[in-house]
XYZ file of C-alpha atoms in Angstrom:
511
model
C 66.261 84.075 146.310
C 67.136 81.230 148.276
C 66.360 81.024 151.865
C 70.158 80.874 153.441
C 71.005 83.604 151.446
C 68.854 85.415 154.300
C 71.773 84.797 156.763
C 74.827 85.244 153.986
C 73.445 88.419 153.062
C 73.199 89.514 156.933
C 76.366 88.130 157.670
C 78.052 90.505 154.905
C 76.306 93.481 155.692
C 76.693 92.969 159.182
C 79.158 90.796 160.262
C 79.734 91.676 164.181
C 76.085 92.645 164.744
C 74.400 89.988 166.909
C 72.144 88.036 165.531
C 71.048 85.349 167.959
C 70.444 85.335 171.551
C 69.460 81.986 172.901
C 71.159 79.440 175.942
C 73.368 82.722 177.598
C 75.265 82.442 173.817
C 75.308 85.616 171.587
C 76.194 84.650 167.850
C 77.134 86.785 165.524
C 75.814 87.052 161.965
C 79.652 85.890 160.868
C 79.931 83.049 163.816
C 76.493 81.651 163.051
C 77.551 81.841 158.701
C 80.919 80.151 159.637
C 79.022 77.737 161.884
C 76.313 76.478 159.508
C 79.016 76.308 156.774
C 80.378 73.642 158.853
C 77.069 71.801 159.713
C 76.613 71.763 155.831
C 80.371 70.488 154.721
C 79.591 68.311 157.762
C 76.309 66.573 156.365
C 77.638 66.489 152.512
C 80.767 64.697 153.549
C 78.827 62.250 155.465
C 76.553 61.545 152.536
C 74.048 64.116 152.138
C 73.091 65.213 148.453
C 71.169 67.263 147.274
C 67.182 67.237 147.894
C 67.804 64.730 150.885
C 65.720 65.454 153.739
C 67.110 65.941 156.558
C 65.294 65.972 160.215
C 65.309 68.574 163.106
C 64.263 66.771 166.142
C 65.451 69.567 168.413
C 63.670 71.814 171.086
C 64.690 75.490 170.309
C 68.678 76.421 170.665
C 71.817 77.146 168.891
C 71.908 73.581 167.007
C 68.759 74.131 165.803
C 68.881 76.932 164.339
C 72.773 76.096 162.680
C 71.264 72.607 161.631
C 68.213 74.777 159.926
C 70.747 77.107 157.751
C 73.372 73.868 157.478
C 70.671 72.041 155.935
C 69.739 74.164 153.319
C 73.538 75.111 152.272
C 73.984 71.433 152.179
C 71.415 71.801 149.104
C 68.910 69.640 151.113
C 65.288 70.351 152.821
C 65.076 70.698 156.770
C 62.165 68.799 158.009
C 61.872 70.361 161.933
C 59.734 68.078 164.123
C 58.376 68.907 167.616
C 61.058 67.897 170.366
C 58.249 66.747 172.364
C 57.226 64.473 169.279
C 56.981 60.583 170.127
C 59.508 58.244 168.317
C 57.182 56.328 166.481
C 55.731 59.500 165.251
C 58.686 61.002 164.747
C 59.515 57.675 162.828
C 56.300 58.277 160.693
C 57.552 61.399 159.845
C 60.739 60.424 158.885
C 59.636 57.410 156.852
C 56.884 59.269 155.304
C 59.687 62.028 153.949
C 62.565 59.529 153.677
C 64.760 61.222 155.326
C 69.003 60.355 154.875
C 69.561 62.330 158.487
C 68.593 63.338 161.857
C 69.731 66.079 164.377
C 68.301 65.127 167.705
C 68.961 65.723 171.542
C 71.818 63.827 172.850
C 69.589 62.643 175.598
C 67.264 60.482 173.318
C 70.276 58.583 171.767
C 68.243 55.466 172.972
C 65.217 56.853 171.321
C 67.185 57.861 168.299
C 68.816 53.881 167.711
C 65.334 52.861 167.952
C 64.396 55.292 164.919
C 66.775 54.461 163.121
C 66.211 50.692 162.943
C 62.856 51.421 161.835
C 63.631 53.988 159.406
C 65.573 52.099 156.984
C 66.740 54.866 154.596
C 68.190 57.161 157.782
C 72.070 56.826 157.262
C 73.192 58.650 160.199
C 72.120 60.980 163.324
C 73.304 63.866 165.003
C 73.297 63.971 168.397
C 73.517 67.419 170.280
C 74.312 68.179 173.687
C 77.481 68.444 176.394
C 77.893 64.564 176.878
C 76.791 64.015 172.871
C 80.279 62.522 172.435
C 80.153 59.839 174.936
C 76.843 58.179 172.878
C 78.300 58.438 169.686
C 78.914 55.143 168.293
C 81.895 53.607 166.201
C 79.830 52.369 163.464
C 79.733 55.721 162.607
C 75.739 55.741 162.658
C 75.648 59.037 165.225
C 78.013 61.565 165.780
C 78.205 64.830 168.217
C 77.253 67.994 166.653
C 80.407 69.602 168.468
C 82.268 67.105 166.826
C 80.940 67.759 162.957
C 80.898 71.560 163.685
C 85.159 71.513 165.385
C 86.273 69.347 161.854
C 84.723 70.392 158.809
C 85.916 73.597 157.191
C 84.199 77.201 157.545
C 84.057 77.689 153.558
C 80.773 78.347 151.845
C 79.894 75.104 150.301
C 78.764 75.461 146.301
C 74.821 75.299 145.998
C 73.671 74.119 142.839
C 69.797 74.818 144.027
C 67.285 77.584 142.436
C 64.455 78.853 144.000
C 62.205 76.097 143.055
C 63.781 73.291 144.628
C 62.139 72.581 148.280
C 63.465 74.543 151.168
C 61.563 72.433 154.055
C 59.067 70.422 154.584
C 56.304 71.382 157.544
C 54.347 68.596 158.791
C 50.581 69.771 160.241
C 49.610 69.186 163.686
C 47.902 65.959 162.338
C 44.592 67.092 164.076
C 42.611 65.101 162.022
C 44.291 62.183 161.135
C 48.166 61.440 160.329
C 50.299 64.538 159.700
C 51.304 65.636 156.357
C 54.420 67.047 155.395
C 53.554 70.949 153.383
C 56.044 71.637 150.752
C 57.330 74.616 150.581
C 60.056 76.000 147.873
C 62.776 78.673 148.235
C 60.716 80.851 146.215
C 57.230 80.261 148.609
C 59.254 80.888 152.033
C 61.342 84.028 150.619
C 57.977 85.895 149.012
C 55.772 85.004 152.112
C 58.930 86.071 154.089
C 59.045 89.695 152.442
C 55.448 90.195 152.424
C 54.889 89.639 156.181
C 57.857 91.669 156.804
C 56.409 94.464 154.149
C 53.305 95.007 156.513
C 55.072 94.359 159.788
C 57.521 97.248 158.827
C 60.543 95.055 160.173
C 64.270 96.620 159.924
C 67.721 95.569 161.187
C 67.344 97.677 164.800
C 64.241 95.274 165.569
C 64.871 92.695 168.302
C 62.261 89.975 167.689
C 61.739 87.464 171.098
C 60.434 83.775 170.124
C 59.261 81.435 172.436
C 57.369 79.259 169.622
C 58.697 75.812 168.476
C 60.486 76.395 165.761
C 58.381 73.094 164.287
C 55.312 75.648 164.042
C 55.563 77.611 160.902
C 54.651 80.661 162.774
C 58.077 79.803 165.038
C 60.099 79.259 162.589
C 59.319 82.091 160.164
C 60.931 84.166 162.988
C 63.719 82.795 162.675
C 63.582 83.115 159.349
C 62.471 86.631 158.966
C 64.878 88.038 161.476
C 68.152 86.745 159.384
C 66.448 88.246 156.562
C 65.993 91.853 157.786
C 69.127 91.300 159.406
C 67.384 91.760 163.220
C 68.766 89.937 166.222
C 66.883 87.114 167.135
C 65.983 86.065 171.032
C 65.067 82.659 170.915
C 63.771 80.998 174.551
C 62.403 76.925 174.741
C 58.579 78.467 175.738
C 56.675 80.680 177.330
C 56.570 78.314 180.715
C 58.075 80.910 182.876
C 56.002 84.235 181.453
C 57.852 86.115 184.340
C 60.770 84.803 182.803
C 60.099 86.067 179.302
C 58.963 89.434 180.359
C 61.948 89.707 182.405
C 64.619 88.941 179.003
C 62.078 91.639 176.812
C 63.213 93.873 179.366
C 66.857 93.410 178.972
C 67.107 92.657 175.230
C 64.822 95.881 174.541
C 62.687 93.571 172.010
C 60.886 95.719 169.838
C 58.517 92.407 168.744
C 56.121 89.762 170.606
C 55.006 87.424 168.735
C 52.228 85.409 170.121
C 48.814 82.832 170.540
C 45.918 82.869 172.358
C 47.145 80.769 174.935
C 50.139 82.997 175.422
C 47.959 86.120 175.536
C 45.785 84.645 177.851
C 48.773 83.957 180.274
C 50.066 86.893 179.970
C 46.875 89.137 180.472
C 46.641 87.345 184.246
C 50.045 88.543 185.519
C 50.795 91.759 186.811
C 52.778 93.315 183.921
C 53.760 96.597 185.511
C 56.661 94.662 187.586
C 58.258 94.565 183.737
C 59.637 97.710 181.496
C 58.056 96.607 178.375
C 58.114 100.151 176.959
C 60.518 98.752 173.659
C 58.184 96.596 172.597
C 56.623 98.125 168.976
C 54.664 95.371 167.908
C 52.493 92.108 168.993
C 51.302 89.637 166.137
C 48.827 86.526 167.216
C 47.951 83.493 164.774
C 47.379 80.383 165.199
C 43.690 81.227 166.044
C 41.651 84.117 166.475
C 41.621 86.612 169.332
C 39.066 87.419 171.065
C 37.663 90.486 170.661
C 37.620 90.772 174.871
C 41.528 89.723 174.612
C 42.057 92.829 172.351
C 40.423 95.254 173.994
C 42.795 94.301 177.252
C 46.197 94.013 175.361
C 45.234 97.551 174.040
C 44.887 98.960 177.566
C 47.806 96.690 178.697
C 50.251 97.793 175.949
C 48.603 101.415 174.229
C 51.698 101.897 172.956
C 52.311 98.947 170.176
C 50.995 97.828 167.454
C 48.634 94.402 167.622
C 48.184 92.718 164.712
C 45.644 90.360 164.327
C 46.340 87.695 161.442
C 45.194 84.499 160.249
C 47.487 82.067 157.987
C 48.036 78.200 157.732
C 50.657 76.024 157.096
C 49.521 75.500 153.213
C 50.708 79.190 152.779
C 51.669 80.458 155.609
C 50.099 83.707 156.046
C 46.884 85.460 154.155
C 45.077 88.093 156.036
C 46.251 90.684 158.185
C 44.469 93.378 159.908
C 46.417 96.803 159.973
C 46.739 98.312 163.301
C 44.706 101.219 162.754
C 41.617 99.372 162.106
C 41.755 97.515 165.292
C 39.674 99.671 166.859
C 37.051 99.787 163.991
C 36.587 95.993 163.208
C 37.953 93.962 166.511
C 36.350 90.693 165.116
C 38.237 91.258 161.750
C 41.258 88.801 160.609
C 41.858 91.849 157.956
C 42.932 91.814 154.389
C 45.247 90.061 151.904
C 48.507 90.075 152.753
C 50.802 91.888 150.302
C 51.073 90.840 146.625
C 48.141 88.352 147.269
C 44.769 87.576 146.248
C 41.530 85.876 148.810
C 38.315 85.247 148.125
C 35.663 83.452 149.552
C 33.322 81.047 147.300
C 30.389 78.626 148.162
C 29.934 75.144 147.645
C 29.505 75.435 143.525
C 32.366 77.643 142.911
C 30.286 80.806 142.951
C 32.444 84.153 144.283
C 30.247 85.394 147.135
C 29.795 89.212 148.069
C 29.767 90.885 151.434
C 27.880 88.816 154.445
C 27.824 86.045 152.698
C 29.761 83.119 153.980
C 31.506 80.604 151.961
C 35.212 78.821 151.864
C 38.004 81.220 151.526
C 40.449 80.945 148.706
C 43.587 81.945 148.260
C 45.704 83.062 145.384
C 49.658 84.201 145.591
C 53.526 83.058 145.234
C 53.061 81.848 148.808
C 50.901 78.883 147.794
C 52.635 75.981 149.223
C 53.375 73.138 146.418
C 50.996 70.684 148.259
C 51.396 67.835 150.429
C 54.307 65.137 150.330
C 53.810 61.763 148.755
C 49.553 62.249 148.710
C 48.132 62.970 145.335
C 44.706 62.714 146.937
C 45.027 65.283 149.395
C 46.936 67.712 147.697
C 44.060 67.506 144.762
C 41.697 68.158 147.666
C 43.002 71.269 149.303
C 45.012 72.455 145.839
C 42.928 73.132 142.539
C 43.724 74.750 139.281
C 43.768 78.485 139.198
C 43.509 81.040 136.446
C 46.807 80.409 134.567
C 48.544 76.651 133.598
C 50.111 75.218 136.216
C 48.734 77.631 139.020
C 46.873 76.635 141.934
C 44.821 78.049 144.295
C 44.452 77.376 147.658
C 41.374 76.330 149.079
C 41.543 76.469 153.044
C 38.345 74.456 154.493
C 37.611 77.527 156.503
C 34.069 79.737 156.404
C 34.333 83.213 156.662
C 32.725 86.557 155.450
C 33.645 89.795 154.113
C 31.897 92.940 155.128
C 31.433 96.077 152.937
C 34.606 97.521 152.483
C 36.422 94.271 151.781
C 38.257 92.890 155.593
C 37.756 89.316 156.571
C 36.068 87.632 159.147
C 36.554 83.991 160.753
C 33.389 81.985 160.683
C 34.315 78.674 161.880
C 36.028 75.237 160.082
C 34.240 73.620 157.434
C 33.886 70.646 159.873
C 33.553 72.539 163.076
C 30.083 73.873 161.680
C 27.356 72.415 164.670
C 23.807 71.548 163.271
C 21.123 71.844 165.721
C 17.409 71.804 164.910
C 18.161 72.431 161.986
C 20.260 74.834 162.305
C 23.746 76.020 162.043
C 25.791 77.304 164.922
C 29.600 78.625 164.031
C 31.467 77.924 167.659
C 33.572 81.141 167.760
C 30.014 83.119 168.149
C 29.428 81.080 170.969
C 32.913 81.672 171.896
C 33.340 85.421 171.798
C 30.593 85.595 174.420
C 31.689 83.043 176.459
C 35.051 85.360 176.687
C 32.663 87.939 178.000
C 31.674 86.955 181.151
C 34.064 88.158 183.368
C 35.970 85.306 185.101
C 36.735 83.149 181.841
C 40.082 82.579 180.491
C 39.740 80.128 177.900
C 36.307 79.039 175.994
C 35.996 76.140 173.273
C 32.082 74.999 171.732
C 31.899 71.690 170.435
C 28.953 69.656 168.774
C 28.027 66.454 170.668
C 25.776 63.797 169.494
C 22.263 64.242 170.684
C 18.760 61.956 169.458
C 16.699 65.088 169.323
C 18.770 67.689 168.491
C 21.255 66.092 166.286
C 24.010 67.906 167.584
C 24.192 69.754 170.989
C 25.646 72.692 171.801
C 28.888 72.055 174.332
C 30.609 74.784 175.994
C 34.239 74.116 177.718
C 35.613 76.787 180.279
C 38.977 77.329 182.059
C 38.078 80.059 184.548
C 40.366 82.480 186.366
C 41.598 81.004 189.686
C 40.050 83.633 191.746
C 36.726 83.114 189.424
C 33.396 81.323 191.225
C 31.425 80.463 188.063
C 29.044 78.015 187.671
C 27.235 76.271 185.199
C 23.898 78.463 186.024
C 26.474 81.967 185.617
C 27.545 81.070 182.912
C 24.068 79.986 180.983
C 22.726 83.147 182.590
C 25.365 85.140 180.915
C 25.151 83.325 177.169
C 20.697 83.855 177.000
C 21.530 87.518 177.281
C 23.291 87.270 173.800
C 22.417 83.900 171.948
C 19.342 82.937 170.220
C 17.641 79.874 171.801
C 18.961 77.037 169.400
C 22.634 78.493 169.687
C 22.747 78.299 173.519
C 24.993 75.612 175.497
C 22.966 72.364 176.280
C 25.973 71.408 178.424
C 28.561 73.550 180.101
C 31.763 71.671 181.230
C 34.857 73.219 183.530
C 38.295 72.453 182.821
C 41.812 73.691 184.167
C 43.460 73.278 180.619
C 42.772 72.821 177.289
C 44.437 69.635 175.057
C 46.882 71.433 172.401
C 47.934 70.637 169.274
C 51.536 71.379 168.900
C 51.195 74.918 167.596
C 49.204 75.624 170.631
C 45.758 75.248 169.192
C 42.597 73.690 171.638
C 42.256 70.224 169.959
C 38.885 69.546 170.057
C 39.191 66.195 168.734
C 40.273 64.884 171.984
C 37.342 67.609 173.731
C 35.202 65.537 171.931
């Protein structure tokens, strides 16, 4: 299946149902088909073939999402970047990918000639926005997305593309060095697609709210998953205003919240009984783990959803899930494979370790990404060989365990590991009881250089406004449940935490 057969197949089943809220604009499935039909005779008449990349430079809206599905009818791969992205990273990006085309925010047209001059192969941009038409320029170089949209034709352009071409590429956060661009096929988005929306049990009366860039896989996968169960879609620019958000649950009836940490964490400080949140079936949180503290609250907050706790990254997408009704049993737990999958977890010679022991999970399945753009070297890396010719297995750079009957627990990343005295501390232990003591929002554990120790343990903390803690409180509170060489050397207090773009504490820059 190819992805933007997701929204034809919608759009003939269900024409007049709505299935995108976003700006004050209600699309139809049939306006939003007719639409990105025109984005896509748009781009091929200007030049684009197919396999071109094409960019998304777009904060979430209408134009983003048509661009997505114009993209791929066009027969070429979306590449969505962060609208908060620099220019010369976006630039990187686009170089790195070589993309023919850009859609970007009328209001950067500066920002976007500046691009383009150093992106040599970039034929043309796409400027969207009210006053787009007034910074197009006659060379033809930019145009206004009204513009492309009001002249090409409505008629389903021919696809010559099978389910093994690329669909998009997804560039990582870049926490660790310069991002690189996942590629993932027709065939890897519409099986992770399905599985996910197996387990989540979505169907066409679900009303899914996103306030995720659509530039984070977990973002756009709503998007994507939505047009595929033929759902309706609310898509906001963030979770800024929470009171906001609660407010348009309440009057779109969403049946689905899918969230982070970060958003949690906001959302557990506000008084949540000013809001009828009573459609609301399901929460989902990625991107990192909850804590087990967190859980416990959004139970009591929401006891009548479902919360699914899940773990996934961008080489796949998704891989464990934890059903519902084992919440209560295993908090801590990330869960089990995700439909039609296969994880394991090995150690450091390839040996398949049994329950307690922690090693490297692996990951087998259809949603196996194809590796990483133009970079033989880290694709070999993260990507080996797998049971059958031409298979490959995933191999994530994350610890974690397994207990008895089989569910998965987060450990800690490969490099996040601290050694102290010889010893190894995993930061989320330290973590989870930092989230204890009563008063603290947010928690990240670091190791910092230190002559005797090697590494020392660092504890960040963003507290509650009303909260009084000090360092003393809060080393109090962590001797009651550490061992001695575990325990915070150093405690420091913060009112935020740097973020990568998906929302996740970058600890690089804690550090």
């Amino acid at each position: 299946m190819l992805v933007h057969e997701f929204l034809e197949d919608s759009a003939r089943r269900t024409p007049d149902k709505v299935a995108l809220i976003c700006e004050g604009q209600r699309l139809t499935y049939r306006q939003v088909e007719a639409d990105a039909n025109r984005v896509a005779n748009g781009l091929r008449a200007a030049g684009v073939q197919r396999g071109d990349r094409v960019g998304v430079w777009l904060p979430n809206s209408v134009e983003a999402v048509l661009a997505i599905f114009g993209i791929l009818k066009a027969g070429a791969t979306f590449v969505v970047v962060n609208s908060t992205t620099k220019p010369d990273k976006l630039a990187y990006v686009l170089n790195n990918c070589q993309a023919t085309a850009l859609f970007a925010p009328e209001r950067q047209a500066e920002a976007v000639a500046d691009v383009m001059a150093s992106v040599p192969i970039l034929k043309f941009a796409v400027l969207c926005g009210k006053d787009a038409d007034e910074k197009t320029v006659v060379s033809g170089t930019m145009q206004a997305f009204a513009r492309l949209v009001a002249v090409a034709p409505s008629d389903r352009p021919p696809c010559s593309c099978i389910d093994i071409d690329l669909a998009c590429l997804i560039y990582t956060s870049g926490s660790t060095g310069d991002p690189k661009g996942v590629m993932s096929t027709h065939a890897n988005v519409a099986f992770a697609a399905s599985s996910i929306i197996h387990y989540l049990q979505n169907g066409p009366d679900d009303v899914i709210i996103n306030v995720l860039p659509l530039s984070f896989d977990y973002g756009l996968y709503q998007l994507l998953m939505t047009f595929k169960f033929g759902g309706t879609l609310v898509l906001e620019r963030s979770f800024a205003y929470p009171a906001a958000i609660l407010k348009r649950i309440a009057e779109e009836r969403v049946t689905g919240l899918p969230g982070v940490p970060t958003l949690f964490a906001m959302l557990l400080q506000l008084d949540l009984s000013r809001f009828d949140l009573s459609s609301l079936r399901y929460l989902t949180n990625t991107a990192a783990a909850l804590p087990v503290e967190h859980i416990q609250r959004l139970r009591a907050a929401f006891p009548w959803a479902k919360l699914y706790s899940m773990y996934g990254l961008t080489e796949c997408k998704r891989t464990l899930y934890l059903p519902p009704e084992e919440l209560d049993r295993r908090p801590g737990s990330v869960g089990i494979a995700i439909p039609g999958t296969e994880v394991w977890i090995e150690d450091e010679a390839g040996r398949r370790l049994g329950p307690g022991e922690v090693g490297e999970l692996v990951v087998r399945g259809s949603h196996v990404m194809q590796g990483y753009w133009q970079d033989a070297a880290a694709t070999a890396e993260r990507y080996r060989p797998g049971r059958y010719p031409a298979e490959r297995l995933l191999y994530t750079g994350d610890l974690f365990k397994m207990d008895e009957e089989g569910f998965f627990y987060f450990v800690a990343r490969k490099d996040d590991i601290i050694k102290t005295r010889g010893e190894k501390v995993a930061p989320k232990e330290v973590e989870s009881v930092l989230y204890q003591l009563p008063g603290v929002v947010e928690a990240a554990v670091i190791g910092v250089p230190d002559a005797l120790l090697g590494e020392a343990v660092k504890a960040f903390v963003v507290c509650a406004p009303d909260a009084n803690l000090t360092e003393r409180d809060v080393l109090r509170h962590c001797a009651q449940y550490l061992e001695d060489f575990a325990m915070p050397k150093q405690v420091e207090f913060r009112t935020s935490f740097p973020r990568t773009e998906s929302g996740k504490i970058q600890k690089r820059d804690l550090r």
